XYZ file of C-alpha atoms in Angstrom:
472
model
C -12.653 1.666 23.330
C -14.895 4.237 21.648
C -16.052 3.649 18.053
C -14.192 5.749 15.493
C -11.970 7.667 17.829
C -12.108 10.020 20.724
C -15.429 11.656 19.822
C -17.318 8.381 20.192
C -19.107 9.356 23.436
C -20.002 12.948 22.545
C -23.732 13.414 22.953
C -25.290 16.001 20.616
C -28.163 18.003 22.128
C -30.709 16.721 19.603
C -29.136 13.328 18.886
C -31.864 11.137 20.355
C -34.616 13.139 18.630
C -33.283 12.702 15.090
C -34.185 9.567 13.172
C -33.284 9.499 9.438
C -35.720 7.412 7.363
C -37.780 6.946 10.515
C -35.600 4.056 11.648
C -31.979 5.124 12.407
C -31.992 6.868 15.799
C -28.875 9.030 16.229
C -27.083 8.289 19.519
C -23.765 10.169 19.603
C -21.341 12.001 17.356
C -18.335 9.992 16.211
C -16.534 12.647 14.220
C -16.705 15.515 11.753
C -14.938 15.955 8.442
C -14.872 18.163 5.389
C -17.999 16.585 3.898
C -20.078 15.943 6.986
C -20.479 14.199 10.305
C -20.528 10.533 11.282
C -22.915 9.392 13.997
C -23.346 6.258 16.018
C -26.970 5.267 15.586
C -29.397 2.495 16.455
C -31.334 0.723 13.713
C -34.787 0.468 15.281
C -35.973 -2.101 12.718
C -33.091 -4.590 13.013
C -32.081 -3.697 16.601
C -28.411 -3.143 15.837
C -25.887 -0.328 16.063
C -24.723 1.311 12.852
C -22.680 4.297 11.722
C -24.544 7.023 9.835
C -22.833 9.621 7.669
C -24.639 12.953 7.390
C -23.814 15.316 4.538
C -23.147 18.849 5.759
C -23.392 21.446 2.996
C -21.093 24.497 3.169
C -22.837 27.808 3.639
C -23.583 30.110 0.692
C -23.700 27.272 -1.865
C -25.732 27.995 -4.958
C -28.019 25.330 -6.356
C -25.329 23.960 -8.682
C -22.862 23.687 -5.808
C -25.467 21.984 -3.666
C -26.100 19.396 -6.380
C -22.345 18.764 -6.684
C -21.920 18.064 -2.961
C -24.944 15.787 -2.877
C -23.708 13.945 -5.982
C -20.327 13.444 -4.320
C -21.885 11.700 -1.312
C -24.041 9.660 -3.661
C -20.885 8.563 -5.447
C -19.306 7.529 -2.148
C -22.335 5.360 -1.415
C -22.200 3.760 -4.872
C -18.457 3.171 -4.731
C -18.455 1.579 -1.291
C -21.626 -0.437 -1.964
C -19.919 -2.114 -4.937
C -17.273 -3.561 -2.643
C -17.494 -6.637 -0.449
C -14.322 -7.055 1.564
C -13.537 -7.438 5.292
C -11.085 -4.555 5.012
C -13.657 -2.086 3.632
C -16.456 -0.532 5.663
C -19.743 -2.127 4.564
C -22.503 0.163 3.307
C -25.940 -1.072 4.421
C -28.229 1.594 3.005
C -28.609 5.077 1.554
C -31.582 7.199 2.598
C -32.758 10.752 1.925
C -33.631 13.230 4.666
C -36.580 15.588 4.705
C -34.410 18.391 3.268
C -33.239 16.241 0.355
C -29.782 15.525 1.774
C -28.588 11.904 1.531
C -27.432 9.830 4.523
C -25.185 6.758 4.244
C -25.825 3.879 6.646
C -22.671 1.841 7.322
C -21.351 -0.827 9.640
C -20.109 0.495 12.968
C -16.373 -0.094 13.422
C -15.571 -0.140 17.135
C -12.112 1.275 17.197
C -9.928 4.286 16.566
C -8.525 5.644 13.363
C -4.822 5.192 12.736
C -4.491 8.965 12.997
C -6.019 9.007 16.495
C -3.831 6.089 17.557
C -0.684 7.892 16.405
C -1.735 11.061 18.230
C -2.352 9.130 21.436
C 0.491 6.588 21.420
C 3.074 7.925 18.967
C 4.816 5.978 16.157
C 4.208 2.239 15.843
C 6.775 -0.584 15.466
C 7.527 -1.650 11.860
C 6.053 -5.154 12.169
C 2.688 -3.794 13.317
C 2.730 -1.182 10.564
C 3.442 -3.944 8.040
C 0.397 -5.894 9.272
C -1.809 -2.805 9.006
C -0.402 -2.054 5.543
C -1.051 -5.611 4.386
C -4.734 -5.393 5.337
C -5.202 -1.976 3.731
C -3.435 -3.250 0.598
C -5.828 -6.202 0.375
C -8.757 -3.779 0.612
C -7.247 -1.556 -2.078
C -6.720 -4.484 -4.410
C -10.409 -5.379 -4.084
C -11.338 -1.772 -4.892
C -8.968 -1.591 -7.857
C -10.309 -4.857 -9.269
C -13.782 -3.312 -9.098
C -12.550 -0.296 -11.067
C -12.433 2.059 -8.050
C -9.481 4.285 -7.110
C -9.793 5.613 -3.553
C -7.663 8.792 -3.984
C -7.624 9.701 -0.271
C -5.618 7.062 1.592
C -4.430 8.594 4.872
C -4.230 7.639 8.575
C -7.631 9.222 9.303
C -9.296 6.869 6.800
C -7.802 3.677 8.269
C -9.894 2.379 11.172
C -8.452 -0.121 13.663
C -10.716 -2.602 15.425
C -8.634 -4.981 17.554
C -6.355 -6.664 14.950
C -8.529 -5.601 11.999
C -7.693 -2.607 9.773
C -10.589 -1.176 7.763
C -10.517 1.330 4.926
C -13.270 3.944 4.866
C -14.358 7.214 3.234
C -14.680 6.718 -0.522
C -15.995 10.278 -0.818
C -13.646 11.299 -3.650
C -13.108 7.875 -5.173
C -12.717 7.716 -8.935
C -15.148 5.145 -10.308
C -14.759 3.815 -13.826
C -17.645 5.106 -15.921
C -18.472 8.061 -13.652
C -17.895 11.629 -14.778
C -15.805 13.853 -12.543
C -17.709 15.947 -10.022
C -15.062 18.603 -9.464
C -14.472 21.920 -11.098
C -11.131 22.816 -12.628
C -8.529 23.565 -10.003
C -10.408 21.932 -7.134
C -8.187 20.099 -4.654
C -9.480 16.647 -3.767
C -7.473 14.701 -1.244
C -5.301 15.456 1.771
C -2.185 17.347 0.587
C 0.429 15.492 2.658
C -0.786 12.106 1.355
C -1.422 12.971 -2.303
C 0.814 11.348 -4.926
C 3.077 13.400 -7.238
C 0.783 12.768 -10.209
C -2.230 13.783 -8.131
C -0.749 17.138 -7.047
C 0.380 17.752 -10.639
C -3.136 17.307 -11.976
C -2.339 14.153 -13.945
C -4.361 10.945 -14.158
C -4.784 9.144 -10.844
C -4.628 5.356 -10.971
C -3.986 2.375 -8.715
C -0.290 3.296 -8.404
C -1.388 6.615 -6.893
C -3.236 4.820 -4.107
C -0.102 2.771 -3.445
C 1.955 5.982 -3.112
C -0.579 7.310 -0.581
C -0.447 3.985 1.253
C 3.343 4.353 1.416
C 2.961 7.867 2.835
C 0.477 6.556 5.405
C 2.799 3.748 6.527
C 5.692 6.234 6.649
C 3.650 8.409 9.008
C 2.819 5.363 11.120
C 6.483 4.554 11.828
C 7.843 8.112 11.873
C 4.972 9.974 13.511
C 4.752 12.471 10.619
C 4.050 12.356 6.879
C 7.019 12.118 4.483
C 6.556 15.686 3.209
C 5.605 18.888 4.969
C 5.485 22.627 4.419
C 4.088 25.858 5.772
C 1.404 25.995 3.083
C -0.455 23.581 0.838
C 1.556 24.905 -2.116
C 4.835 24.209 -0.315
C 3.726 20.636 0.388
C 2.755 20.156 -3.257
C 6.128 21.446 -4.477
C 7.980 19.123 -2.087
C 5.973 16.078 -3.211
C 6.421 16.884 -6.903
C 10.154 17.679 -6.820
C 11.862 16.037 -3.853
C 12.553 12.626 -2.399
C 11.220 12.045 1.116
C 13.554 12.275 4.070
C 14.996 8.817 4.874
C 12.950 6.941 7.443
C 14.921 6.466 10.662
C 12.504 4.189 12.536
C 11.215 1.916 9.764
C 13.954 -0.708 10.047
C 13.299 -3.524 7.537
C 10.241 -1.612 6.280
C 12.415 1.232 4.952
C 13.139 -0.247 1.475
C 9.408 -0.841 0.959
C 8.556 2.761 1.863
C 11.318 4.101 -0.368
C 10.023 2.063 -3.320
C 6.402 3.138 -2.781
C 7.327 6.834 -2.608
C 9.067 6.977 -5.977
C 7.829 9.919 -8.016
C 7.548 7.891 -11.233
C 4.456 5.628 -10.935
C 5.996 3.033 -13.260
C 8.913 2.593 -10.843
C 6.731 1.728 -7.853
C 6.145 -1.910 -6.914
C 2.987 -3.574 -8.133
C 0.305 -4.593 -5.662
C 1.441 -8.211 -5.942
C 5.066 -7.356 -5.251
C 4.064 -5.154 -2.330
C 1.899 -7.926 -0.884
C 4.844 -10.313 -0.914
C 7.138 -7.867 0.905
C 4.586 -6.813 3.529
C 3.562 -10.415 4.181
C 7.187 -11.347 4.836
C 7.604 -8.417 7.228
C 4.336 -9.163 8.996
C 5.560 -12.725 9.600
C 8.933 -11.413 10.851
C 10.656 -13.272 8.022
C 12.419 -10.240 6.628
C 16.239 -10.642 6.731
C 18.062 -8.374 9.113
C 19.274 -5.064 7.621
C 22.631 -5.422 5.848
C 25.733 -4.613 7.807
C 28.966 -3.081 6.588
C 31.369 -5.672 5.191
C 34.586 -5.513 7.176
C 37.929 -6.715 5.737
C 39.259 -9.989 7.228
C 41.663 -9.856 10.121
C 45.315 -9.825 8.961
C 47.518 -12.883 9.510
C 49.457 -13.036 12.805
C 52.445 -10.745 12.858
C 51.029 -8.315 10.323
C 48.979 -5.207 10.801
C 46.159 -3.930 8.660
C 47.450 -1.435 6.039
C 45.931 1.624 7.663
C 48.196 3.993 5.680
C 46.573 2.966 2.405
C 43.085 3.517 3.785
C 44.084 6.937 5.128
C 45.471 7.931 1.697
C 42.040 7.193 0.244
C 40.424 9.362 2.873
C 42.957 12.175 2.277
C 42.169 12.168 -1.436
C 38.527 12.611 -0.606
C 39.301 15.379 1.862
C 41.437 17.229 -0.663
C 38.633 17.055 -3.224
C 36.363 18.639 -0.656
C 38.881 21.169 0.610
C 36.350 23.978 0.472
C 34.238 22.146 3.008
C 37.238 21.628 5.276
C 37.888 25.356 5.128
C 34.521 25.873 6.774
C 35.466 23.512 9.583
C 33.257 20.640 8.462
C 35.874 17.927 8.122
C 33.472 15.282 9.403
C 31.232 15.605 6.348
C 33.578 13.916 3.829
C 34.326 11.191 6.371
C 30.611 10.478 6.674
C 30.302 10.529 2.893
C 33.150 8.027 2.629
C 31.411 5.732 5.118
C 28.148 5.956 3.148
C 29.959 5.031 -0.073
C 31.583 2.029 1.617
C 28.239 0.839 2.983
C 26.547 1.291 -0.387
C 29.217 -0.744 -2.161
C 28.837 -3.475 0.443
C 25.077 -3.602 -0.084
C 25.464 -3.718 -3.859
C 27.963 -6.556 -3.579
C 25.622 -8.628 -1.398
C 22.604 -7.875 -3.606
C 24.533 -8.988 -6.696
C 25.614 -12.192 -4.962
C 22.007 -13.011 -4.002
C 20.767 -12.208 -7.484
C 23.346 -14.530 -9.097
C 22.395 -17.303 -6.666
C 18.725 -16.797 -7.522
C 19.485 -16.793 -11.238
C 21.363 -20.076 -10.965
C 18.455 -21.594 -9.016
C 16.031 -20.565 -11.761
C 18.228 -21.938 -14.528
C 18.381 -25.318 -12.793
C 14.604 -25.595 -12.622
C 12.676 -27.695 -15.142
C 9.055 -28.197 -16.155
C 7.977 -24.600 -15.596
C 4.432 -24.429 -17.013
C 3.904 -22.700 -20.327
C 6.537 -21.085 -22.502
C 9.212 -19.122 -20.651
C 9.321 -15.633 -22.140
C 11.959 -13.924 -20.052
C 13.975 -14.154 -16.868
C 14.703 -10.734 -15.452
C 15.961 -8.936 -12.407
C 13.177 -7.460 -10.270
C 12.994 -4.119 -8.499
C 13.853 -5.894 -5.243
C 17.433 -6.139 -6.652
C 18.070 -9.632 -5.264
C 14.976 -11.300 -6.713
C 14.490 -12.955 -10.090
C 11.185 -12.901 -11.970
C 10.242 -15.560 -14.483
C 7.561 -14.757 -17.055
C 6.057 -17.844 -18.652
C 3.268 -17.565 -21.222
C 0.315 -19.767 -20.309
C -2.080 -18.355 -22.911
C -1.012 -16.543 -26.070
C -2.640 -13.400 -27.455
C -4.842 -15.112 -30.048
C -6.171 -17.752 -27.667
C -6.917 -15.158 -25.006
C -8.640 -12.835 -27.470
C -10.906 -15.709 -28.498
C -11.660 -16.370 -24.793
C -10.466 -19.943 -25.194
C -8.064 -20.032 -22.272
C -8.663 -23.101 -20.144
C -8.559 -21.633 -16.651
C -8.809 -25.033 -14.961
C -5.854 -26.235 -16.999
C -3.752 -23.167 -16.201
C -4.424 -23.404 -12.475
C -3.821 -27.153 -12.381
C -0.508 -26.807 -14.252
C 0.700 -24.271 -11.693
C -0.412 -26.426 -8.745
C 1.204 -29.542 -10.246
C 4.440 -27.686 -10.900
C 4.562 -26.209 -7.388
C 3.905 -29.526 -5.669
C 6.781 -31.042 -7.604
C 9.369 -28.552 -6.367
C 11.649 -29.843 -3.569
C 11.538 -26.513 -1.720
C 7.732 -26.230 -1.732
C 5.869 -27.568 1.294
C 2.418 -26.534 0.085
C 0.757 -24.436 -2.606
C -2.871 -23.385 -2.955
C -4.946 -20.941 -5.014
C -6.118 -17.926 -2.994
C -8.750 -16.527 -5.355
C -11.727 -17.875 -7.324
C -10.574 -19.387 -10.594
C -12.509 -16.909 -12.708
C -10.304 -14.085 -11.370
C -7.371 -15.582 -13.287
C -8.963 -14.156 -16.459
C -9.655 -10.744 -14.923
C -7.423 -7.846 -14.003
C -5.095 -8.088 -12.192
C -5.313 -11.898 -11.975
C -5.143 -14.573 -9.284
C -2.453 -15.524 -6.795
C -1.261 -18.622 -4.987
C 0.026 -19.024 -1.441
C 3.292 -20.943 -1.285
C 4.889 -22.298 1.892
C 8.584 -23.063 1.356
C 10.735 -25.318 3.479
C 14.152 -24.551 2.088
C 16.087 -22.659 -0.535
C 15.326 -21.292 -2.971
C 12.285 -19.759 -1.299
C 9.506 -19.183 -3.819
C 8.098 -15.910 -2.627
C 5.492 -15.109 -5.277
C 3.346 -17.155 -7.654
C 0.433 -15.823 -9.656
C -1.395 -15.917 -12.974
C -1.411 -12.257 -13.945
C -3.115 -10.413 -16.749
C -1.294 -7.110 -16.402
C 1.936 -5.571 -15.070
C 3.931 -7.883 -17.345
C 5.976 -6.937 -20.389
C 5.097 -9.719 -22.818
C 2.376 -12.329 -22.307
C -1.318 -11.858 -21.725
C -1.364 -14.529 -19.050
C 1.740 -15.485 -17.088
C 2.853 -17.383 -14.051
C 5.246 -15.093 -12.185
C 7.778 -16.725 -9.889
C 9.891 -14.780 -7.408
C 12.930 -16.235 -5.697
C 14.957 -14.977 -2.749
C 18.074 -16.590 -1.291
C 19.828 -15.730 1.964
């Protein structure tokens, strides 16, 4: 398998003669992009292979434009160097060439990009896409916690090395504290994977990266991005004004994609909620898609009242008589079927939610002060917000992190349905944005699907334990 795609073995005429910083001998071209080229190189000092990104300046740039392009690559180096995560390409060094252009020295990922894989093999099965999405999400969460928004999540920037997915190319990342490097009206990002707020020129935040992740996963299961058009403007209009076409190959991943691709950022799932859903799908624990509820068989000697059902259909057909006049009688029948299926789904979701609510109400000894019990975006899940540290105590930095973590662990170990519970993150992250999370293994119902001490995303407390329940 060639590193970074199909260009991994391409030998440039002068590759072996070029050696940035007198130590990184260029071996072969891995790929070219809008901002430059990526080479496979050999580090002569440490005797190891690395990837080297070379900045390629567009022709006819004036001095100001040249400085802007160089500053953009410098920002990529700074952004990526701040991050330490197995799902993010590691930056080893930044050097300057004889002509003043910077080079970024990175780890060499021996694999293909998701884009190249899709071109070669076609759409991927939902469970594999969920595993890829879970790894990219973990990388994004590390970037967001460091104050970095990627702003260009797309299949070409997801590298696959065996079972590892790696996020790369922070060339247009927004870094807290850095001034923008673009002029008014400049388009930064790949149109088909830009969020509605991004194409509208509004502020880009973590939720924007999650939208682009949703578009990337959509492309992975469908073989195409969720929006298209003959021109960049047409794509932008579609993203800003329309819902994506329903995914036909996503299976149990479809509700996750639909939630991520909501135009309103506040209506998208949080990173924690998304992690829970993708983890369940990656483990093949997602319930089968709902089926249409059929009426029970009639008692012996009686037939199902088909006449009544047909009267309902006739009323619908009469209301859509204009459509029938065009010879499209099947359309209202399909609409009637969709309505029936939707009602069936709503009925089952309500039943699960009520069961979850009852399970929550029967629970005792939840740490802290319960603030609210509410219905989550997942429609069948209940969220509990319990205040572990009030505003005044938090403002004075007097929250006892050890005590908060221990109270959650003690509570979890005392629940009959919990087999094990452990803290995933360092304790000090519980007092940072977005917070810290626990891994819970359940052995029965109700299944506790999410536990964390969060410092944002919540409506009331500064620090909360968030519990998610799913039944059935």
